[in-house]
PDB file of C-alpha atoms in Angstrom:
ATOM      1  CA  MET G 101      82.944 109.256  97.743  1.00 44.00           C
ATOM      2  CA  ASP G 102      81.969 108.989  94.087  1.00 47.00           C
ATOM      3  CA  GLN G 103      82.013 104.764  93.614  1.00 54.00           C
ATOM      4  CA  GLU G 104      83.200 105.835  89.227  1.00 81.00           C
ATOM      5  CA  LYS G 105      86.434 107.539  90.523  1.00 93.00           C
ATOM      6  CA  LYS G 106      89.930 105.599  90.646  1.00 97.00           C
ATOM      7  CA  ILE G 107      92.034 105.677  93.464  1.00 97.00           C
ATOM      8  CA  ILE G 108      96.175 105.854  93.371  1.00 97.00           C
ATOM      9  CA  LEU G 109      98.110 104.781  96.058  1.00 95.00           C
ATOM     10  CA  PHE G 110     101.856 106.088  96.093  1.00 92.00           C
ATOM     11  CA  ASP G 111     105.002 106.463  97.445  1.00 87.00           C
ATOM     12  CA  GLY G 112     104.227 110.046  99.120  1.00 81.00           C
ATOM     13  CA  VAL G 113     108.218 109.952  99.844  1.00 80.00           C
ATOM     14  CA  CYS G 114     109.614 109.222  96.232  1.00 79.00           C
ATOM     15  CA  ASN G 115     110.212 112.760  93.996  1.00 82.00           C
ATOM     16  CA  LEU G 116     109.265 110.347  90.434  1.00 82.00           C
ATOM     17  CA  CYS G 117     105.464 109.010  92.484  1.00 83.00           C
ATOM     18  CA  ASN G 118     105.306 112.796  93.525  1.00 83.00           C
ATOM     19  CA  SER G 119     106.361 113.617  89.537  1.00 86.00           C
ATOM     20  CA  SER G 120     103.649 110.674  88.520  1.00 91.00           C
ATOM     21  CA  VAL G 121     100.262 112.138  90.599  1.00 92.00           C
ATOM     22  CA  LEU G 122     101.441 115.475  89.092  1.00 91.00           C
ATOM     23  CA  PHE G 123     101.319 113.963  85.337  1.00 93.00           C
ATOM     24  CA  VAL G 124      98.511 111.791  86.015  1.00 96.00           C
ATOM     25  CA  ILE G 125      96.980 114.494  87.676  1.00 95.00           C
ATOM     26  CA  LYS G 126      97.126 117.452  84.430  1.00 94.00           C
ATOM     27  CA  ARG G 127      95.900 114.175  82.072  1.00 96.00           C
ATOM     28  CA  ASP G 128      92.783 114.049  83.704  1.00 96.00           C
ATOM     29  CA  SER G 129      90.504 115.547  82.374  1.00 94.00           C
ATOM     30  CA  LYS G 130      87.025 113.539  83.112  1.00 94.00           C
ATOM     31  CA  ASP G 131      88.286 113.458  87.102  1.00 94.00           C
ATOM     32  CA  ARG G 132      88.346 109.627  87.379  1.00 96.00           C
ATOM     33  CA  PHE G 133      91.641 108.974  89.871  1.00 97.00           C
ATOM     34  CA  ARG G 134      91.699 110.002  93.081  1.00 96.00           C
ATOM     35  CA  PHE G 135      94.977 110.062  95.326  1.00 95.00           C
ATOM     36  CA  THR G 136      96.551 108.771  99.280  1.00 93.00           C
ATOM     37  CA  ALA G 137     100.480 107.845  99.846  1.00 91.00           C
ATOM     38  CA  LEU G 138     101.141 103.887 100.687  1.00 90.00           C
ATOM     39  CA  GLN G 139     101.870 106.426 104.215  1.00 89.00           C
ATOM     40  CA  GLU G 140      99.131 108.071 104.743  1.00 91.00           C
ATOM     41  CA  THR G 141      95.933 106.690 107.568  1.00 93.00           C
ATOM     42  CA  ILE G 142      94.019 106.053 104.209  1.00 94.00           C
ATOM     43  CA  GLY G 143      96.210 104.491 102.852  1.00 93.00           C
ATOM     44  CA  GLN G 144      96.919 101.509 104.963  1.00 94.00           C
ATOM     45  CA  THR G 145      93.606 100.824 105.155  1.00 95.00           C
ATOM     46  CA  TYR G 146      93.377 100.399 101.827  1.00 95.00           C
ATOM     47  CA  LEU G 147      96.559  98.001 101.661  1.00 94.00           C
ATOM     48  CA  LYS G 148      94.443  96.889 104.032  1.00 95.00           C
ATOM     49  CA  ARG G 149      91.353  95.771 102.393  1.00 96.00           C
ATOM     50  CA  TYR G 150      92.924  94.716  99.042  1.00 95.00           C
ATOM     51  CA  ASP G 151      95.063  92.127 101.448  1.00 94.00           C
ATOM     52  CA  ILE G 152      98.836  94.190  99.641  1.00 92.00           C
ATOM     53  CA  ASP G 153     101.679  93.145 101.572  1.00 89.00           C
ATOM     54  CA  PRO G 154     103.801  96.538 101.290  1.00 80.00           C
ATOM     55  CA  SER G 155     106.681  95.179 101.405  1.00 78.00           C
ATOM     56  CA  GLU G 156     106.652  93.637  97.981  1.00 78.00           C
ATOM     57  CA  THR G 157     104.686  96.945  96.862  1.00 76.00           C
ATOM     58  CA  ASP G 158     105.470  99.467  97.495  1.00 72.00           C
ATOM     59  CA  SER G 159     105.340 102.173  94.515  1.00 79.00           C
ATOM     60  CA  ILE G 160     101.879 102.582  92.732  1.00 90.00           C
ATOM     61  CA  ILE G 161      98.616 100.481  94.044  1.00 95.00           C
ATOM     62  CA  LEU G 162      95.535 101.203  91.222  1.00 97.00           C
ATOM     63  CA  ILE G 163      92.194 100.382  93.080  1.00 97.00           C
ATOM     64  CA  SER G 164      89.060 100.584  90.673  1.00 96.00           C
ATOM     65  CA  ASN G 165      86.133  99.088  90.617  1.00 94.00           C
ATOM     66  CA  GLY G 166      86.845  97.203  93.231  1.00 93.00           C
ATOM     67  CA  LYS G 167      90.465  95.555  92.129  1.00 96.00           C
ATOM     68  CA  ALA G 168      93.540  95.830  93.023  1.00 96.00           C
ATOM     69  CA  TYR G 169      96.331  96.648  90.313  1.00 97.00           C
ATOM     70  CA  THR G 170      99.382  96.379  91.684  1.00 94.00           C
ATOM     71  CA  LYS G 171     103.109  97.124  89.942  1.00 93.00           C
ATOM     72  CA  SER G 172     102.701  97.569  85.833  1.00 95.00           C
ATOM     73  CA  SER G 173      99.765  96.597  85.893  1.00 97.00           C
ATOM     74  CA  ALA G 174      98.225  99.399  87.751  1.00 96.00           C
ATOM     75  CA  ALA G 175     100.457 102.052  85.784  1.00 96.00           C
ATOM     76  CA  LEU G 176      99.022 100.516  82.450  1.00 97.00           C
ATOM     77  CA  ASN G 177      95.350 100.660  83.609  1.00 97.00           C
ATOM     78  CA  ILE G 178      96.038 104.015  84.762  1.00 98.00           C
ATOM     79  CA  ALA G 179      98.002 105.133  80.748  1.00 97.00           C
ATOM     80  CA  LYS G 180      94.310 103.310  80.019  1.00 97.00           C
ATOM     81  CA  TYR G 181      92.603 106.751  81.410  1.00 97.00           C
ATOM     82  CA  LEU G 182      94.645 109.315  80.405  1.00 97.00           C
ATOM     83  CA  THR G 183      94.420 112.508  77.415  1.00 96.00           C
ATOM     84  CA  GLY G 184      97.267 112.422  74.627  1.00 95.00           C
ATOM     85  CA  GLY G 185      98.531 109.025  73.434  1.00 96.00           C
ATOM     86  CA  TRP G 186      99.133 107.991  77.091  1.00 96.00           C
ATOM     87  CA  PRO G 187      96.043 105.422  76.439  1.00 97.00           C
ATOM     88  CA  LEU G 188      97.968 103.337  73.551  1.00 97.00           C
ATOM     89  CA  LEU G 189     100.477 101.876  76.590  1.00 96.00           C
ATOM     90  CA  TYR G 190      97.254  99.808  77.556  1.00 97.00           C
ATOM     91  CA  GLY G 191      98.693  97.883  74.480  1.00 96.00           C
ATOM     92  CA  PHE G 192     101.146  96.483  75.940  1.00 96.00           C
ATOM     93  CA  MET G 193      99.263  94.677  78.623  1.00 97.00           C
ATOM     94  CA  ILE G 194      99.747  91.939  76.121  1.00 97.00           C
ATOM     95  CA  VAL G 195     103.477  91.589  77.429  1.00 97.00           C
ATOM     96  CA  PRO G 196     103.457  88.878  79.875  1.00 97.00           C
ATOM     97  CA  LYS G 197     103.217  90.200  83.914  1.00 96.00           C
ATOM     98  CA  PHE G 198     106.055  89.254  84.883  1.00 96.00           C
ATOM     99  CA  ILE G 199     107.912  90.502  81.593  1.00 96.00           C
ATOM    100  CA  ARG G 200     106.235  93.793  82.833  1.00 96.00           C
ATOM    101  CA  ASN G 201     106.567  93.348  85.907  1.00 94.00           C
ATOM    102  CA  TRP G 202     110.438  92.949  86.111  1.00 95.00           C
ATOM    103  CA  VAL G 203     110.964  95.862  83.877  1.00 92.00           C
ATOM    104  CA  TYR G 204     109.068  97.623  86.530  1.00 91.00           C
ATOM    105  CA  ASP G 205     110.110  96.129  89.572  1.00 90.00           C
ATOM    106  CA  TYR G 206     113.712  97.402  88.122  1.00 91.00           C
ATOM    107  CA  ILE G 207     112.190 101.282  87.762  1.00 88.00           C
ATOM    108  CA  ALA G 208     110.680 100.680  91.594  1.00 86.00           C
ATOM    109  CA  LYS G 209     113.821  99.551  92.903  1.00 85.00           C
ATOM    110  CA  ASN G 210     116.165 102.634  91.473  1.00 86.00           C
ATOM    111  CA  ARG G 211     113.852 104.797  91.987  1.00 84.00           C
ATOM    112  CA  TYR G 212     115.238 106.499  95.343  1.00 81.00           C
ATOM    113  CA  LYS G 213     119.279 106.848  93.895  1.00 85.00           C
ATOM    114  CA  TRP G 214     117.472 108.060  90.987  1.00 89.00           C
ATOM    115  CA  TYR G 215     115.476 110.172  91.694  1.00 82.00           C
ATOM    116  CA  GLY G 216     115.644 110.894  95.575  1.00 81.00           C
ATOM    117  CA  LYS G 217     113.469 110.926  98.668  1.00 77.00           C
ATOM    118  CA  LYS G 218     111.424 113.130 100.564  1.00 74.00           C
ATOM    119  CA  GLU G 219     111.231 114.256 104.366  1.00 70.00           C
ATOM    120  CA  SER G 220     107.735 114.517 104.401  1.00 63.00           C
ATOM    121  CA  CYS G 221     104.842 112.688 102.622  1.00 64.00           C
ATOM    122  CA  MET G 222     103.253 115.417  99.266  1.00 63.00           C
ATOM    123  CA  ILE G 223     101.246 117.861 100.735  1.00 67.00           C
ATOM    124  CA  PRO G 224      99.307 118.774  97.855  1.00 70.00           C
ATOM    125  CA  THR G 225      98.238 122.971  97.009  1.00 74.00           C
ATOM    126  CA  PRO G 226      95.544 124.546  98.413  1.00 72.00           C
ATOM    127  CA  GLU G 227      93.704 123.699  94.667  1.00 73.00           C
ATOM    128  CA  LEU G 228      94.550 119.553  94.074  1.00 78.00           C
ATOM    129  CA  LYS G 229      93.784 119.009  97.462  1.00 79.00           C
ATOM    130  CA  ALA G 230      90.421 117.920  96.625  1.00 81.00           C
ATOM    131  CA  LYS G 231      92.183 115.591  94.225  1.00 85.00           C
ATOM    132  CA  PHE G 232      92.944 113.916  97.299  1.00 85.00           C
ATOM    133  CA  LEU G 233      91.377 111.664  99.827  1.00 82.00           C
TER     134      LEU G 233
END
């Protein structure tokens, strides 16, 4: 596995999370990201390796340069590498983490109610399969 690739762990049954993965793939012009669902074996391996409790963080995690970013820090660090104006969102890192994570947690807590939930993890199309671990 290329050490330069950043790994995004996501909730594979969450419609919002799946839409977010597709959003990132479309804006990942330099092919920096790889993806795996938290529910998959490899996702579970990363959770253990970085000592992340899935009951505390169950929506999105970014593994980059040997460090795990969770919640709003993960989302903003991902935005930094997307095409278009999305890297500007990284400026929100100046907002105290407890405020950023409060907003993030509110959305994460309501994501199934607002966006729905799948019965099983997304199965990538053949074209997207190379982006998944």
